[in-house]
Tab-separated table of C-alpha atoms in Angstrom:
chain	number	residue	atom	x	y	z
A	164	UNK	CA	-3.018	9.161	-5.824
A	165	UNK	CA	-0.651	10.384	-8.487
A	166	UNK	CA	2.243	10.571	-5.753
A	167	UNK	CA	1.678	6.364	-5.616
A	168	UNK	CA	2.108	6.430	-9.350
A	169	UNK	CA	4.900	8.132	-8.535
A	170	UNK	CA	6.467	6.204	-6.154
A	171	UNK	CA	5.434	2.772	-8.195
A	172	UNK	CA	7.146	4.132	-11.018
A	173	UNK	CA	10.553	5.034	-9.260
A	174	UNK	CA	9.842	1.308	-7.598
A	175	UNK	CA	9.629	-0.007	-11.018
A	176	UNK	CA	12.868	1.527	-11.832
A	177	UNK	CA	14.629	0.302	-8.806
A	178	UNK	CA	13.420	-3.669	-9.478
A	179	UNK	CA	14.764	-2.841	-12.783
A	180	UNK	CA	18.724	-3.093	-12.021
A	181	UNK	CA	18.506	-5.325	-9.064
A	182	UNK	CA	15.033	-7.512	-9.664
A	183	UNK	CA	14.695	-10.290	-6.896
A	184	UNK	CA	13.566	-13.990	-7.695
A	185	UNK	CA	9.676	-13.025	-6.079
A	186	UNK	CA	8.266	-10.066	-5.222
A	187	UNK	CA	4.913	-9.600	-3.284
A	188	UNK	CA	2.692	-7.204	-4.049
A	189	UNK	CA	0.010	-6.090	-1.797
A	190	UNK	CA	-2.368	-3.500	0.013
A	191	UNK	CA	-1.373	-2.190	3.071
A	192	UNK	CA	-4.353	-0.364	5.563
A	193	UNK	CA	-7.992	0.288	5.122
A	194	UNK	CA	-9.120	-3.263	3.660
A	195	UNK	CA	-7.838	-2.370	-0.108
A	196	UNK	CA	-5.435	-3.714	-2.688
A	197	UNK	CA	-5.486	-0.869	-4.380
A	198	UNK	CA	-9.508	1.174	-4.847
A	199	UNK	CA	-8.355	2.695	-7.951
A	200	UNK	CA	-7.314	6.243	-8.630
A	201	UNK	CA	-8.476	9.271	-6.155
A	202	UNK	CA	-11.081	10.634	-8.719
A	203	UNK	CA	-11.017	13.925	-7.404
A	204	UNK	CA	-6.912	14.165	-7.980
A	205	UNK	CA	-6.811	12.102	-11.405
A	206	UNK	CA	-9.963	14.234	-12.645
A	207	UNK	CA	-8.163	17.487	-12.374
A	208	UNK	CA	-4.461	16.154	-12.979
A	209	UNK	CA	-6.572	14.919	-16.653
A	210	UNK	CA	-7.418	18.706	-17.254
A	211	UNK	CA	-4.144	19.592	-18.864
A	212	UNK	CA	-3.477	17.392	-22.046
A	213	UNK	CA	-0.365	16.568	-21.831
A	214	UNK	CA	-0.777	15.403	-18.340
A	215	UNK	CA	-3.547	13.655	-19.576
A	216	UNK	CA	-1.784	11.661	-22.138
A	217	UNK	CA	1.345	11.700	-20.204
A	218	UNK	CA	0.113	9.360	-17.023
A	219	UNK	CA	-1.639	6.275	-18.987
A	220	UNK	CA	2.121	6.082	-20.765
A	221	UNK	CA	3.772	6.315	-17.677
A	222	UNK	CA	1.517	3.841	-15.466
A	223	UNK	CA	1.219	1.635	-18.932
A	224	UNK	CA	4.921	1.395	-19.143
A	225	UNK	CA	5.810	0.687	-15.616
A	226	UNK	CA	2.982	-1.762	-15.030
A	227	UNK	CA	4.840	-3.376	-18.393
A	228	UNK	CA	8.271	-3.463	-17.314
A	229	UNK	CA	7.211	-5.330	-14.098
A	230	UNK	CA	5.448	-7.860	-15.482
A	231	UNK	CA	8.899	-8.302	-17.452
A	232	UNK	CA	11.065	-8.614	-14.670
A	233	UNK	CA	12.870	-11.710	-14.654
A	234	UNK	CA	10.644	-11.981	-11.356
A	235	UNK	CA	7.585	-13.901	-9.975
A	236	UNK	CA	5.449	-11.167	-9.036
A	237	UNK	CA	2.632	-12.529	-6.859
A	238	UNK	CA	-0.571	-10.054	-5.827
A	239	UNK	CA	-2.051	-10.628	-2.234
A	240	UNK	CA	-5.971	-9.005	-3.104
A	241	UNK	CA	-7.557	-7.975	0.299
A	242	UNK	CA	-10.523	-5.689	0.099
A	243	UNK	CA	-11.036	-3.738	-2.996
A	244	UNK	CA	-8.953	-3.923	-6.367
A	245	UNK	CA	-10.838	-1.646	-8.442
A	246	UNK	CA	-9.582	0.596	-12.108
A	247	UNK	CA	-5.919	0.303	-11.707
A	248	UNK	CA	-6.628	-1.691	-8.722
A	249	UNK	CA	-7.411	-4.261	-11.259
A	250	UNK	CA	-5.313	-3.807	-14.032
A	251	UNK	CA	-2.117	-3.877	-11.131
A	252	UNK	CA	-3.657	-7.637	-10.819
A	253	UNK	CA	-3.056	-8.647	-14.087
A	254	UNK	CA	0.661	-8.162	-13.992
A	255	UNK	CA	0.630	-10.911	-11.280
A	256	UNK	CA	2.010	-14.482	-12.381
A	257	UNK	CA	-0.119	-15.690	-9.463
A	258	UNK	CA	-2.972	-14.269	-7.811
A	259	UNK	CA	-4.085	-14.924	-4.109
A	260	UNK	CA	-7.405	-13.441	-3.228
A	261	UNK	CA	-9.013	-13.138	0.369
A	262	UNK	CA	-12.778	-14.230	0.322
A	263	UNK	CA	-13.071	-10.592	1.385
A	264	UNK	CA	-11.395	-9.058	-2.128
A	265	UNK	CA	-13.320	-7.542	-4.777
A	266	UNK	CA	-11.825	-7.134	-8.228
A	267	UNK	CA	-13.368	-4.586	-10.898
A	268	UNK	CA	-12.644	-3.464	-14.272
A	269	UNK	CA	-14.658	-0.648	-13.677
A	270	UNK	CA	-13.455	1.776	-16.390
A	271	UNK	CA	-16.278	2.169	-18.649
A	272	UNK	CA	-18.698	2.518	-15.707
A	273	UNK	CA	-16.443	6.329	-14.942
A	274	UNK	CA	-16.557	6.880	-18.821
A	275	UNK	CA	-12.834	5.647	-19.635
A	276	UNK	CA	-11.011	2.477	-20.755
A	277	UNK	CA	-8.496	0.581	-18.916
A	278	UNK	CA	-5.221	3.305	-19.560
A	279	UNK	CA	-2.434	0.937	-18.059
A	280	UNK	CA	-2.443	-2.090	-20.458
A	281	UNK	CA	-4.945	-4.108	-18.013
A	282	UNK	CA	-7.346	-4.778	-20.936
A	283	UNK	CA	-4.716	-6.126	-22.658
A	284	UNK	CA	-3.053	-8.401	-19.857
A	285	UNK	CA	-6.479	-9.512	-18.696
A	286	UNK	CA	-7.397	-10.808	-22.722
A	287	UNK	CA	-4.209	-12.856	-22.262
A	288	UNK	CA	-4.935	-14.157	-18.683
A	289	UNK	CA	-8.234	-15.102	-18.795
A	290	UNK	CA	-9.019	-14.825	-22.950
A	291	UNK	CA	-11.305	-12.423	-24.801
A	292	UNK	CA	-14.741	-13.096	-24.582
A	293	UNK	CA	-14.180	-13.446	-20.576
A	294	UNK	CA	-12.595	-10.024	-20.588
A	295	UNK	CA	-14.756	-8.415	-22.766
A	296	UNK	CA	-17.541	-9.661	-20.514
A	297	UNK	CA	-15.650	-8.210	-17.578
A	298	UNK	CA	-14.232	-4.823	-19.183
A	299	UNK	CA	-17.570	-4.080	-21.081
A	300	UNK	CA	-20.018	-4.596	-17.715
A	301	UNK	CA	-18.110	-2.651	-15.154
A	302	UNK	CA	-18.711	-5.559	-12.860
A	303	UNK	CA	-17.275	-6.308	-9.554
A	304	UNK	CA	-16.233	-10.218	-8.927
A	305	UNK	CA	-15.431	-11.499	-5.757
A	306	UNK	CA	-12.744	-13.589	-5.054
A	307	UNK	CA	-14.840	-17.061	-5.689
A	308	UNK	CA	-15.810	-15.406	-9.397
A	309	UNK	CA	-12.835	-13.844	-9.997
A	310	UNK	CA	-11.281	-17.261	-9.208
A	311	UNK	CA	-13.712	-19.342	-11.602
A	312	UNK	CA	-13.002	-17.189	-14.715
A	313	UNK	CA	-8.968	-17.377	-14.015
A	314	UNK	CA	-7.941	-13.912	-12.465
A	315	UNK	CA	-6.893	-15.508	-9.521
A	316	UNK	CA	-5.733	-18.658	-8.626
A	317	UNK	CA	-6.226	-19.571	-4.808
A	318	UNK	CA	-8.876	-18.135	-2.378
A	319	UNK	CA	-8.265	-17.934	1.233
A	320	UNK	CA	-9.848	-16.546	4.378
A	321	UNK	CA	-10.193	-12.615	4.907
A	322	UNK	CA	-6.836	-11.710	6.732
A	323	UNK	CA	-4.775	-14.637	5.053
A	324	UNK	CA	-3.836	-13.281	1.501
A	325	UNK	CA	-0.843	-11.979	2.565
A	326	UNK	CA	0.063	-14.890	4.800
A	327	UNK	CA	-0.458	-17.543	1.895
A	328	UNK	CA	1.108	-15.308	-0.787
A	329	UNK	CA	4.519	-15.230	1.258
A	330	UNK	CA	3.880	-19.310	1.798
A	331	UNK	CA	3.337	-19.637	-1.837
A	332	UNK	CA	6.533	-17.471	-2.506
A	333	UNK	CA	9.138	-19.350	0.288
A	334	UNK	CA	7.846	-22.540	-1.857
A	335	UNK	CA	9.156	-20.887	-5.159
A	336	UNK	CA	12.375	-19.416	-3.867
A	337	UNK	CA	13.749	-22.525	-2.765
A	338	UNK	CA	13.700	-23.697	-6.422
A	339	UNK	CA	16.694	-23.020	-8.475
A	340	UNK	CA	16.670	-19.584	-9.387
A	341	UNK	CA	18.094	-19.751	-12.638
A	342	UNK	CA	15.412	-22.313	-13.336
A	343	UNK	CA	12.547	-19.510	-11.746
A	344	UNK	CA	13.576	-16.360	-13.762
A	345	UNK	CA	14.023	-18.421	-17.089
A	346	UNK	CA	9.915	-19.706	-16.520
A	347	UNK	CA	8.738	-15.645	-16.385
A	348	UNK	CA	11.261	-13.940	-18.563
């Protein structure tokens, strides 16, 4: 919904002047990551122009300045991770999927393209003729796929994602954490 741009935005912000070593990133209720945008709300929110041309900045450039945080940021995918779903995924240094996750780039299916930078993170995680593939099919992978083609990096049991995320994370965080921030700055 626009009010969780919102509040990812003014999230964004906040990391900004204190970020922490790791930060989890995850779905909470009703099986999903994140679905994608409420069509219905985004549909008539993209009526007015500079709206329009206002929210791809704003989600672009706060998706951006995450994935620059001096910060592991590590995505927990249960359920679906669809549109900006997606694109959220590819800010992740490291991606753990449930075998119950789905993860779509499914832009040009609605008629769009990826508004948030995820085309362009997703060339540089898993290269260009993979993303193309993805980005130009509309196709949903699950977490065995989306594994295989590098868009995540460690498949679990539904349920688990979060679980083996904040594992992954407690492993990370007891390194030093000058040595952490200087490997994702």
């Amino acid at each position: 919904s626009l009010g969780m741009m919102a509040d990812l935005i003014d999230a964004v912000e906040a990391l900004r002047s204190a970020p922490p070593v790791a930060l989890l990133v995850y779905g909470r209720g009703g099986g999903a990551f994140c679905a994608g945008g409420d069509l219905r709300e985004v549909r008539a929110h993209l009526m007015d122009e500079a709206a329009a041309k206002g929210m791809p900045v704003a989600m672009g450039d706060a998706l951006d300045a995450l994935q620059s945080l001096p910060t592991v940021v590590v995505a927990a995918v249960e359920g679906a991770a669809l549109g900006g779903g997606a694109e959220l995924v590819t800010v992740a240094d490291w991606v753990v999927a449930s075998d119950s996750a789905r993860i779509g780039f499914v832009h040009v299916g609605l008629g769009v393209t990826p508004g948030w930078g995820g085309a362009r993170r997703l060339i540089a995680r898993v290269g260009k003729t993979v993303a193309a593939d993805l980005l130009l099919q509309a196709r949903q992978l699950d977490a065995e796929q989306a594994k295989e083609c590098g868009l995540v990096n460690l498949v679990t049991p539904a349920g688990d994602a979060v679980q083996q995320a904040r594992d992954w994370i407690r492993r990370v965080v007891k390194r030093p954490h000058s040595a952490v921030r200087g490997l994702v700055e």
